[in-house]
Coordinates of C-alpha atoms in Angstrom, one line a residue:
M125 CA 0.0 0.0 0.0
E126 CA 2.9 2.4 0.8
L127 CA 4.2 1.9 -2.8
M128 CA 0.8 2.7 -4.2
R129 CA 0.6 5.8 -2.0
Q130 CA 3.9 7.0 -3.5
G131 CA 2.4 6.7 -7.0
N132 CA 3.9 3.4 -8.1
R133 CA 2.0 1.1 -10.4
I134 CA 1.3 -2.2 -8.6
I135 CA 0.2 -5.3 -10.6
S136 CA -0.4 -8.7 -9.1
A137 CA -0.9 -11.9 -11.0
P138 CA -3.8 -14.1 -9.8
Q139 CA -2.3 -16.6 -7.4
P140 CA -3.0 -20.2 -8.0
L141 CA -4.7 -22.0 -5.1
D142 CA -1.8 -24.5 -5.0
T143 CA 1.5 -24.1 -6.9
Y144 CA 2.1 -27.8 -7.3
N145 CA -1.5 -29.1 -7.7
H146 CA -3.2 -26.3 -9.7
D147 CA -5.6 -26.4 -12.6
N148 CA -3.7 -25.4 -15.7
E149 CA -6.9 -24.7 -17.5
R150 CA -8.2 -22.2 -14.9
E151 CA -5.3 -20.9 -12.8
V152 CA -2.5 -18.5 -13.9
L153 CA 1.0 -19.7 -12.9
I154 CA 4.1 -17.7 -13.5
E155 CA 7.4 -18.6 -11.7
G156 CA 10.4 -16.2 -11.6
G157 CA 12.8 -18.8 -13.1
D158 CA 10.6 -18.8 -16.2
V159 CA 10.7 -15.1 -16.8
E160 CA 13.7 -13.2 -18.4
I161 CA 13.5 -9.5 -19.2
D162 CA 15.7 -8.5 -22.1
L163 CA 17.3 -5.2 -21.1
D164 CA 19.3 -5.1 -24.3
N165 CA 16.2 -5.0 -26.5
D166 CA 13.6 -2.8 -24.8
G167 CA 10.2 -4.3 -24.7
Y168 CA 11.1 -8.0 -24.9
V169 CA 10.1 -10.4 -22.2
Y170 CA 10.6 -14.2 -22.5
I171 CA 8.7 -16.8 -20.5
G172 CA 9.6 -20.5 -20.5
H173 CA 7.1 -23.3 -21.0
S174 CA 8.3 -26.8 -20.0
G175 CA 5.0 -28.1 -18.6
N176 CA 6.6 -28.1 -15.2
A177 CA 6.2 -24.5 -14.0
A178 CA 4.8 -21.4 -15.7
N179 CA 1.8 -22.4 -17.8
Q180 CA 0.0 -21.2 -20.9
L181 CA -2.4 -19.0 -18.9
G182 CA 0.7 -17.3 -17.3
Y183 CA 2.0 -16.5 -20.7
Q184 CA -1.4 -15.1 -21.8
W185 CA -1.7 -13.1 -18.6
L186 CA 1.8 -11.5 -19.3
K187 CA 0.9 -10.7 -22.9
T188 CA -2.5 -9.2 -21.9
T189 CA -1.3 -7.3 -18.8
F190 CA 1.7 -5.8 -20.6
P191 CA 0.7 -5.1 -24.2
E192 CA 3.5 -2.6 -24.5
Y193 CA 6.0 -5.5 -24.4
N194 CA 6.9 -8.2 -26.9
V195 CA 6.2 -11.3 -24.8
H196 CA 7.5 -14.5 -26.3
Q197 CA 7.0 -18.0 -25.0
I198 CA 10.0 -20.3 -25.3
Q199 CA 9.2 -24.0 -25.4
I200 CA 11.5 -26.3 -23.4
D201 CA 12.0 -29.9 -24.3
T202 CA 11.9 -32.1 -21.2
T203 CA 12.4 -35.5 -22.7
R204 CA 16.1 -35.7 -21.7
F205 CA 15.9 -33.9 -18.4
Q206 CA 12.9 -32.5 -16.5
H207 CA 13.9 -28.9 -16.6
Q208 CA 11.6 -26.8 -14.5
H209 CA 12.4 -23.2 -15.6
L210 CA 13.7 -21.2 -18.6
D211 CA 16.8 -20.2 -16.6
C212 CA 17.7 -23.9 -16.5
V213 CA 18.3 -23.9 -20.2
M214 CA 18.8 -20.3 -21.2
V215 CA 20.1 -17.2 -19.3
I216 CA 20.6 -13.9 -21.1
F217 CA 22.8 -11.0 -20.4
D218 CA 24.1 -7.9 -22.1
G219 CA 24.6 -9.1 -25.7
W220 CA 25.4 -12.7 -24.7
G221 CA 24.0 -15.7 -23.0
I222 CA 24.3 -19.3 -22.0
I223 CA 22.1 -21.9 -23.6
L224 CA 21.4 -25.6 -23.6
E225 CA 20.4 -25.4 -27.3
E226 CA 19.2 -29.0 -27.8
D227 CA 16.5 -28.6 -25.1
V228 CA 15.2 -25.2 -26.4
I229 CA 12.7 -26.3 -29.0
G230 CA 13.9 -24.9 -32.3
G231 CA 17.4 -24.1 -30.9
I232 CA 19.0 -20.7 -31.4
E233 CA 17.4 -20.5 -34.9
G234 CA 14.0 -20.9 -33.4
L235 CA 14.4 -18.0 -31.0
P236 CA 13.0 -14.5 -31.5
A237 CA 15.4 -12.3 -33.6
P238 CA 16.9 -10.3 -30.6
L239 CA 18.1 -13.6 -29.1
R240 CA 19.5 -15.1 -32.4
E241 CA 21.9 -12.2 -32.6
R242 CA 23.6 -12.9 -29.2
K243 CA 26.9 -14.5 -28.6
W244 CA 26.1 -17.8 -27.0
V245 CA 28.0 -20.1 -24.7
S246 CA 26.7 -23.7 -24.8
M247 CA 26.1 -25.6 -21.6
T248 CA 26.0 -29.3 -21.2
T249 CA 23.1 -31.3 -19.8
R250 CA 25.0 -31.9 -16.6
E251 CA 25.8 -28.2 -16.2
S252 CA 22.1 -27.6 -16.6
E253 CA 21.2 -30.2 -14.0
L254 CA 23.6 -28.6 -11.5
K255 CA 22.2 -25.1 -12.3
L256 CA 25.7 -23.9 -13.1
A257 CA 24.4 -21.3 -15.6
N258 CA 22.0 -19.9 -13.0
I259 CA 24.1 -16.9 -12.2
I260 CA 23.7 -13.2 -11.1
A261 CA 24.5 -10.2 -13.2
L262 CA 25.5 -7.3 -10.9
N263 CA 25.8 -5.0 -13.9
P264 CA 26.7 -5.5 -17.6
E265 CA 30.4 -5.9 -16.8
E266 CA 30.2 -8.1 -13.6
I267 CA 28.6 -11.4 -12.8
I268 CA 28.6 -13.9 -9.9
M269 CA 29.0 -17.6 -10.8
A270 CA 29.4 -20.8 -8.8
V271 CA 33.2 -21.5 -8.6
E272 CA 32.3 -25.1 -9.7
A273 CA 31.3 -23.8 -13.2
E274 CA 34.9 -23.9 -14.3
R275 CA 34.2 -24.8 -18.0
L276 CA 31.4 -22.2 -18.4
I277 CA 33.6 -19.5 -16.7
A278 CA 36.4 -20.3 -19.2
E279 CA 34.0 -20.1 -22.1
I280 CA 32.6 -16.7 -21.0
E281 CA 36.1 -15.4 -20.5
G282 CA 36.8 -16.6 -24.0
L283 CA 34.1 -14.3 -25.4
D284 CA 36.5 -11.5 -24.6
L285 CA 33.7 -9.1 -23.5
G286 CA 35.6 -7.7 -20.5
I287 CA 33.3 -9.3 -18.0
K288 CA 34.6 -9.6 -14.4
I289 CA 33.5 -12.9 -12.9
H290 CA 33.2 -13.2 -9.2
K291 CA 33.4 -16.8 -8.2
F292 CA 31.4 -18.1 -5.2
P293 CA 31.3 -21.7 -3.8
Y294 CA 27.7 -22.5 -4.6
G295 CA 27.7 -25.7 -6.6
K296 CA 26.3 -28.0 -3.9
V297 CA 23.2 -25.9 -3.7
G298 CA 22.6 -26.5 -7.4
E299 CA 22.7 -30.2 -6.8
I300 CA 19.5 -30.0 -4.6
G301 CA 17.8 -27.5 -6.9
G302 CA 18.1 -23.8 -7.6
S303 CA 21.2 -21.7 -7.5
L304 CA 22.3 -18.1 -7.4
R305 CA 19.6 -16.5 -9.6
C306 CA 16.9 -18.7 -8.0
N307 CA 18.0 -17.9 -4.5
T308 CA 18.2 -14.1 -5.0
H309 CA 15.5 -13.7 -7.6
P310 CA 16.2 -11.4 -10.5
I311 CA 15.7 -7.7 -9.8
Y312 CA 16.0 -4.6 -11.9
R313 CA 18.6 -2.1 -10.7
D314 CA 18.2 1.5 -11.9

């Protein structure tokens, strides 16, 4: 209420009665790990759809509630591994990103144009399972990654983008689900 009194626009998605046992035909479900806001390309928002988290009604709610944005649903293949969220298979940053291409239906070529133009680092299924690409961007030049993501760190450094990587021992958390991005939830810093 205090935010509203200060003139801020407050929008709240309808809450499902039960996150795990909800009716996908009647209840909107959007989970933070399925939503990525593309700050490089104003107006683009991506929402994952694996069948395990954010649902079709969540996608429709985002599109309807924010008509000023280009909301795109990204289909996730779960036949090899039961990915829950978009950030398990694709994480975007300032002009680059990390992707498990074979589990994003259509791969890089099937993504919306702003994403096809990025520099991509490929992750392995095992890196995805361990949530090693689930990292935090402090700003366009600094990120925090699990120290255990050695191969991904080397690949990112190889892009020669001048990104400073802060390494933090967090790999064991990924083994039980979630990691840095999940545990801090993405926020917009002005």
